[in-house]
mmCIF file of C-alpha atoms in Angstrom:
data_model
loop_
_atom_site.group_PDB
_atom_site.id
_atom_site.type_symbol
_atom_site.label_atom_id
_atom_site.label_comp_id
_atom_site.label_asym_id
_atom_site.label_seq_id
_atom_site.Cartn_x
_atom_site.Cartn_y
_atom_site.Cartn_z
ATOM 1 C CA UNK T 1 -77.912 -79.277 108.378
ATOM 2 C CA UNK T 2 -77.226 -80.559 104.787
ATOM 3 C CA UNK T 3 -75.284 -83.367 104.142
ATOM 4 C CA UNK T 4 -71.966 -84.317 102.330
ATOM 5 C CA UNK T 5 -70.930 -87.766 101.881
ATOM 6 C CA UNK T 6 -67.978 -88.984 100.590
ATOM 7 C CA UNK T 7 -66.917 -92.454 99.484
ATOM 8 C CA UNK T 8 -64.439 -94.513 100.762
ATOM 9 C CA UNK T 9 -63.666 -93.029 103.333
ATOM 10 C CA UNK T 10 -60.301 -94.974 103.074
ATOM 11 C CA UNK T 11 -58.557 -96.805 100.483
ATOM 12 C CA UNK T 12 -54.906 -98.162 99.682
ATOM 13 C CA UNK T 13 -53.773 -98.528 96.188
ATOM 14 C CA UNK T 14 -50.451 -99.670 94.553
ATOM 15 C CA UNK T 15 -48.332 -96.580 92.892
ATOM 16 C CA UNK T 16 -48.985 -95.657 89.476
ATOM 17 C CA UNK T 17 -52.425 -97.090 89.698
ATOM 18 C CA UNK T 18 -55.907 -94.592 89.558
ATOM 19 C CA UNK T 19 -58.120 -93.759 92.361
ATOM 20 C CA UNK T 20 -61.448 -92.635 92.451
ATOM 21 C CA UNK T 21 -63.413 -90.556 95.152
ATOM 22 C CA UNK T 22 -66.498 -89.337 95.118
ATOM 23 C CA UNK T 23 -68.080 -86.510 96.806
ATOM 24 C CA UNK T 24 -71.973 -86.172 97.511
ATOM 25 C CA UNK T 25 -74.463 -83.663 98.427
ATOM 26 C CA UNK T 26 -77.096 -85.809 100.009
ATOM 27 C CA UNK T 27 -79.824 -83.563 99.998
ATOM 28 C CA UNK T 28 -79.012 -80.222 98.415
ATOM 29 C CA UNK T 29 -77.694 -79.203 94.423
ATOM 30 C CA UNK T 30 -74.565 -77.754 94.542
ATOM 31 C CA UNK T 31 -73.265 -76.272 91.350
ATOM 32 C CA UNK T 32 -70.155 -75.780 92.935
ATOM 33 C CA UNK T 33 -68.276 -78.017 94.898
ATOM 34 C CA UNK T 34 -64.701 -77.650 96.443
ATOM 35 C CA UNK T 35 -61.653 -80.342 96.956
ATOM 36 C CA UNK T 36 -59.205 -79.562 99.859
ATOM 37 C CA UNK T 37 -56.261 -82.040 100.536
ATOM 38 C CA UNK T 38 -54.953 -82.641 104.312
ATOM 39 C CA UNK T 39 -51.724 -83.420 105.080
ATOM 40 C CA UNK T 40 -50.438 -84.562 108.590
ATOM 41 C CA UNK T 41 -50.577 -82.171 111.282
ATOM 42 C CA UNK T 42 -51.168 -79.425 108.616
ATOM 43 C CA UNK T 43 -54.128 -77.686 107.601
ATOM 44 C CA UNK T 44 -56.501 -77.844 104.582
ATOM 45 C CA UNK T 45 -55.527 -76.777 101.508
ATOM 46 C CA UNK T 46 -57.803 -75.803 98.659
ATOM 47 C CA UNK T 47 -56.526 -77.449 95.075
ATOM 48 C CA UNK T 48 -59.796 -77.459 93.325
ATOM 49 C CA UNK T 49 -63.349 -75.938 92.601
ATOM 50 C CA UNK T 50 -65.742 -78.111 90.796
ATOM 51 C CA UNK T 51 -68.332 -76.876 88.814
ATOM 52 C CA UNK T 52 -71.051 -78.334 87.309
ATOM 53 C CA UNK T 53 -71.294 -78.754 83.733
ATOM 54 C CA UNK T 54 -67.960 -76.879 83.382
ATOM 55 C CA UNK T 55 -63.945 -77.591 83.756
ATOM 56 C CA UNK T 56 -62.927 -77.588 86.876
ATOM 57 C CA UNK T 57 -60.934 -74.414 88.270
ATOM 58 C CA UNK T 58 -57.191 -76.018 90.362
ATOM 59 C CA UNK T 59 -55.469 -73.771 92.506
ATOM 60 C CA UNK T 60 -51.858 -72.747 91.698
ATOM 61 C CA UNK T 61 -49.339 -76.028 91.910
ATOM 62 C CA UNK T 62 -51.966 -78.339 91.410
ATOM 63 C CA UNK T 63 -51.524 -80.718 88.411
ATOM 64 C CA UNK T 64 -55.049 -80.740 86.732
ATOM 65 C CA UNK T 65 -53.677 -83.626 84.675
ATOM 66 C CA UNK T 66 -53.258 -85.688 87.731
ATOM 67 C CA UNK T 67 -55.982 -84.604 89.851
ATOM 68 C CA UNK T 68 -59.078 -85.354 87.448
ATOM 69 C CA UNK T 69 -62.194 -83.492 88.501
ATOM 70 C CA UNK T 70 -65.694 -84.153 87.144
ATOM 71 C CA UNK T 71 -69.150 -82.642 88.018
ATOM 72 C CA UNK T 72 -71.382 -84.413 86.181
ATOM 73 C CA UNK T 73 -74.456 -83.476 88.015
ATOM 74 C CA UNK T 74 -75.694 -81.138 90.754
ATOM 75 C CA UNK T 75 -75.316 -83.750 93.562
ATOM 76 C CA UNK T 76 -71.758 -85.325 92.492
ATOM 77 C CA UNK T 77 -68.597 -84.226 91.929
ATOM 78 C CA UNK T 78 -65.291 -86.979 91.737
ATOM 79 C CA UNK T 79 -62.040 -86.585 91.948
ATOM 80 C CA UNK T 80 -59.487 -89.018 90.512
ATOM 81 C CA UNK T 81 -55.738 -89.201 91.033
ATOM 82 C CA UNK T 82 -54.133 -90.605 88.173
ATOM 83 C CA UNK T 83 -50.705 -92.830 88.160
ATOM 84 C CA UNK T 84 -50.897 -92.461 91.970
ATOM 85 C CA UNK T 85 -47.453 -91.848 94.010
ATOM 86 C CA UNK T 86 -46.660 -92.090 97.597
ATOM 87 C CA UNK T 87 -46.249 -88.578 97.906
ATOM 88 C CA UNK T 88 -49.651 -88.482 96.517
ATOM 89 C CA UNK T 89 -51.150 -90.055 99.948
ATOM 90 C CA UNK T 90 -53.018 -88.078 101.805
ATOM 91 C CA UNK T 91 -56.104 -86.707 103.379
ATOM 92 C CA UNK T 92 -58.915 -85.896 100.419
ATOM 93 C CA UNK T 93 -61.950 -83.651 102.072
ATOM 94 C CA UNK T 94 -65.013 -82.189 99.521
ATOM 95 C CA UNK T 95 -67.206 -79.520 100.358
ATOM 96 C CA UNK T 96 -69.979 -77.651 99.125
ATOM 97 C CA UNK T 97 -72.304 -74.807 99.794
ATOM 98 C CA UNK T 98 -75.686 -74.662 99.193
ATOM 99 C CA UNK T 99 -78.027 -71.997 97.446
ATOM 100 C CA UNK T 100 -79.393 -69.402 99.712
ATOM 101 C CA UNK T 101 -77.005 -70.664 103.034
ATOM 102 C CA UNK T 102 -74.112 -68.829 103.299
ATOM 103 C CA UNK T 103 -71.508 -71.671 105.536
ATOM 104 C CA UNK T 104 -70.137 -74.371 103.676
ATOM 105 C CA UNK T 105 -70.439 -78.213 104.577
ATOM 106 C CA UNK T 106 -67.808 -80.832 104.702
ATOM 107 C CA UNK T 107 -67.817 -84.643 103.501
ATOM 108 C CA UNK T 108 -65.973 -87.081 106.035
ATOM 109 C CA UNK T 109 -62.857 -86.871 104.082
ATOM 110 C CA UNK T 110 -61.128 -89.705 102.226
ATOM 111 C CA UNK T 111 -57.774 -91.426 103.779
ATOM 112 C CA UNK T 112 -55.245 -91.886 100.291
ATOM 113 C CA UNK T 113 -52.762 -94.289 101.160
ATOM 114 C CA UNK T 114 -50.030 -95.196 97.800
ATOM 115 C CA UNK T 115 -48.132 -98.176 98.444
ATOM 116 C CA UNK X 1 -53.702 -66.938 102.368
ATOM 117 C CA UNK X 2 -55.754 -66.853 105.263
ATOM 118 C CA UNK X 3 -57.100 -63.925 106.439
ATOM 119 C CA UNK X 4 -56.919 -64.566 110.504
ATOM 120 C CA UNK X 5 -55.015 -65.148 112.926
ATOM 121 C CA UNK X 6 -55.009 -67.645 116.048
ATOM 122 C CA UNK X 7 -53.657 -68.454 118.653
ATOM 123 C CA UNK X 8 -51.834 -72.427 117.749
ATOM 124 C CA UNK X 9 -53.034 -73.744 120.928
ATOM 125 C CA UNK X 10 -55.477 -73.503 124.629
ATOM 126 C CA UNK X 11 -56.268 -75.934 126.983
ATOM 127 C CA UNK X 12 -59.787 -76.105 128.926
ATOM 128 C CA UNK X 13 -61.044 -77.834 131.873
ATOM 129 C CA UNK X 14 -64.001 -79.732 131.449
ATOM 130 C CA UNK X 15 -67.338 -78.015 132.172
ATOM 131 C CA UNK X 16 -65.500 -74.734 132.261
ATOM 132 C CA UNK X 17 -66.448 -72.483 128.978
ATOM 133 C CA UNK X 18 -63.498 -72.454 126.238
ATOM 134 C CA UNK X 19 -63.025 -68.829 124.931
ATOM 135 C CA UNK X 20 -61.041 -69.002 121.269
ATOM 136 C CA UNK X 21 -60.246 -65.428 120.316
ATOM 137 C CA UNK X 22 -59.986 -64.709 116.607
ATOM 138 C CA UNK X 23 -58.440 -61.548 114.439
ATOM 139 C CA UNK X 24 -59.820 -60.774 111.391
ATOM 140 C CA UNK X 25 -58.480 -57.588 110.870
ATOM 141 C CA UNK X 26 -58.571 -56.637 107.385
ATOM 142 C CA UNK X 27 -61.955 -57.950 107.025
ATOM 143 C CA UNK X 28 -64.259 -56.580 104.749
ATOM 144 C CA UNK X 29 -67.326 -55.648 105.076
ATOM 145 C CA UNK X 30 -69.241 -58.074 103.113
ATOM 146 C CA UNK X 31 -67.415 -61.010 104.708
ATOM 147 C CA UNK X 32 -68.851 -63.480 107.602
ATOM 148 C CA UNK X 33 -67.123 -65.038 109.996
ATOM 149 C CA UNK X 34 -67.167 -68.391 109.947
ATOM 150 C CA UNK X 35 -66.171 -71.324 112.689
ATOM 151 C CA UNK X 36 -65.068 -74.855 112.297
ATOM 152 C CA UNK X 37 -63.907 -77.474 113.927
ATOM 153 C CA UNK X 38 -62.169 -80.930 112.842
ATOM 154 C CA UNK X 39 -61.761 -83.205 115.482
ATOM 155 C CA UNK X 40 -59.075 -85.779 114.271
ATOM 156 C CA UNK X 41 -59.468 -87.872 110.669
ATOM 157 C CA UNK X 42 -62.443 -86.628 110.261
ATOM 158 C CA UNK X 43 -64.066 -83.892 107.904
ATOM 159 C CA UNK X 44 -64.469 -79.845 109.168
ATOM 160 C CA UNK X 45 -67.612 -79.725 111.126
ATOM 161 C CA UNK X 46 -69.477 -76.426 110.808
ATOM 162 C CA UNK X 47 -70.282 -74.608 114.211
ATOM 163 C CA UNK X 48 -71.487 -71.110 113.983
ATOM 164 C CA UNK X 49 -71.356 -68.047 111.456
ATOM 165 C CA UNK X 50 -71.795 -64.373 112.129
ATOM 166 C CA UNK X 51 -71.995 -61.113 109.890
ATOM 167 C CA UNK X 52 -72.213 -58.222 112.544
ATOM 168 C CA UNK X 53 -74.344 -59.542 115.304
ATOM 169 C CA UNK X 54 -73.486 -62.054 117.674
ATOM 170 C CA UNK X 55 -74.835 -65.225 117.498
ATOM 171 C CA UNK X 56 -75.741 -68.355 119.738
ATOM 172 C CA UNK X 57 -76.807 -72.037 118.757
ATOM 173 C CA UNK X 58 -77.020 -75.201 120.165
ATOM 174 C CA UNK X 59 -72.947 -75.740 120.361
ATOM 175 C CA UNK X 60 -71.315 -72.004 120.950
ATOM 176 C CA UNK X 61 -71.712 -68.546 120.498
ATOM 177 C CA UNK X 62 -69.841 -66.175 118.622
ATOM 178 C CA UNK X 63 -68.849 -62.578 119.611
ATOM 179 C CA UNK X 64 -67.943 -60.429 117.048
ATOM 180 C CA UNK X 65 -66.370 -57.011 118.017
ATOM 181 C CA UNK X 66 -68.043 -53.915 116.833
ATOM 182 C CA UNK X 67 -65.369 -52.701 114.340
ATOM 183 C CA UNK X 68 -65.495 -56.791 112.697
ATOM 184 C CA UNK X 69 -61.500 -56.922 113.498
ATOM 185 C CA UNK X 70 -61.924 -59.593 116.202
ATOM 186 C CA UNK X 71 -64.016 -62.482 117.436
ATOM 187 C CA UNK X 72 -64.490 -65.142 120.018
ATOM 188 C CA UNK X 73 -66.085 -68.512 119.926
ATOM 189 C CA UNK X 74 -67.736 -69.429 123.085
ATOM 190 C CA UNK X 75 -67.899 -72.748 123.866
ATOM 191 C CA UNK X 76 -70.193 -72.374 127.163
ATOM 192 C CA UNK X 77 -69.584 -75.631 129.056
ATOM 193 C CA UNK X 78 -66.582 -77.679 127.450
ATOM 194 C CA UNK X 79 -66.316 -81.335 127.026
ATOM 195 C CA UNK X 80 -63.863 -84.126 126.352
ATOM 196 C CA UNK X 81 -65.645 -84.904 123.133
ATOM 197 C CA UNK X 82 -64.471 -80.970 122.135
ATOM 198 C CA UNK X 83 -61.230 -81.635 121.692
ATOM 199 C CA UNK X 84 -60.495 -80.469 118.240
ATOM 200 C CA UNK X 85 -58.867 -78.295 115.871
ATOM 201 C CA UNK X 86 -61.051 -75.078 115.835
ATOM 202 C CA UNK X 87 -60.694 -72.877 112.565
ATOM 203 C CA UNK X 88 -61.771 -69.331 112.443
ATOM 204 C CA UNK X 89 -62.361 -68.344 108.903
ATOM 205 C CA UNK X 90 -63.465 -65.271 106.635
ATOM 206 C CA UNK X 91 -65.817 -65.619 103.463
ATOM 207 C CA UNK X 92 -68.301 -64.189 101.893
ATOM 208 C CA UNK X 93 -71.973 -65.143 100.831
ATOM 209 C CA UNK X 94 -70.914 -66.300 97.359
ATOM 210 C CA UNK X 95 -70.114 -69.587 95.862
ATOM 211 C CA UNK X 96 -66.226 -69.305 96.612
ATOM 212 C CA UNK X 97 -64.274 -71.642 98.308
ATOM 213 C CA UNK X 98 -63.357 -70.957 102.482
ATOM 214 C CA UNK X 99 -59.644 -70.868 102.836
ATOM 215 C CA UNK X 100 -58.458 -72.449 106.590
ATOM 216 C CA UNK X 101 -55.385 -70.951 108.554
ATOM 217 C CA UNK X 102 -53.642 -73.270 110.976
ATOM 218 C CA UNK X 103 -56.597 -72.992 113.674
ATOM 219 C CA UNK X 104 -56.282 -73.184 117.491
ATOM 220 C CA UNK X 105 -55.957 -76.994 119.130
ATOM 221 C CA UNK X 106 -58.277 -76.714 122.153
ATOM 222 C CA UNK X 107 -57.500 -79.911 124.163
ATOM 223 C CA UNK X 108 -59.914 -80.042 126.934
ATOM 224 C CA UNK X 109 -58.871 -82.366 130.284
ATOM 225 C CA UNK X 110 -60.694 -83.651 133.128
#
């Protein structure tokens, strides 16, 4: 099946600082590409959809000035979380869906930890 | 919101088959059904989709009930390793996002 990567797959970072992740499709375009965010013993929830070329499109509650999306090209999409809180830590998953297949796939998802 | 319901939890013997029942009720007709699973920390894995037909690959195979209101993932001959948070989730064929519910937590024992 196709293939998502993300990268890292963890990272710590002080509060108030910037982090970085970036999302993949290893051997597929995707013009579209989706960020979901995990927290504990909950399920995923959608806050984004990337598309290339084009703004980005956040879900209701999200803070697009905090939650920086960019899809540059048709294989990567990042998302950035600016001035990064505690309450900002979290589980960061990607997906996309490729042309012509109708299921989705998933990256490995992105541990946030704000210290 | 999500558009299914399921049951929070099941438990399944290993090498016994894992039945995880699905309602989709207010389906439409252009939607799959779509399964995933997420076994902890780790991304959704995809496992099966179905429009009206039932399907079978190499992990499970997925009912689908002739009015589209209700499904079941078969998982034929459990293991330890499918311990996982299973989502049952309705889409369609476009580029839109899939939107998870809270899923069913099979934990499968020896």
């Amino acid at each position: 099946g196709a293939v998502v990567s993300q990268h890292p797959s963890r990272v710590i970072c002080k509060s108030g600082t910037s982090v970085k992740i970036e999302c993949r499709s290893l051997d597929f375009q995707a013009t579209t590409m989706f960020w979901y965010r995990q927290f504990p013993k909950q399920s995923l929830m959608l806050m984004a959809t990337s598309n290339e070329g084009s703004k980005a499109t956040y879900e209701q509650g999200v803070e697009k000035d905090k939650f920086l999306i960019n899809h540059a090209s048709l294989t990567l999409s990042t998302l950035t979380v600016t001035s990064a809180h505690p309450e900002d830590s979290s589980f960061y998953i990607c997906s996309a869906r490729r042309t012509g297949l109708t299921e989705a796939f998933f990256g490995q998802g992105t541990r946030l930890t704000v210290v | 919101d999500a558009k299914t319901t399921q049951p929070p939890s099941m438990d399944c013997a290993e090498g016994r088959a894992a039945n995880l029942p699905c309602n989709h009720s207010t389906i439409s007709g252009n939607e799959y059904v779509y399964w995933y699973r997420q076994i902890h920390s780790q991304g959704p894995q995809y496992i099966i989709h179905g429009l009206k037909n039932n399907e079978t690959n190499e992990m499970a195979s997925l009912i689908i009930t002739e009015d589209r209101k209700s499904s079941t993932l078969i998982l034929p001959h459990a293991t330890l390793r499918d311990t996982a948070v299973y989502y049952c989730i309705v889409g369609n064929q476009a580029g839109t996002a899939l939107i998870f519910g809270k899923g069913t937590t099979l934990s499968v024992s020896s």
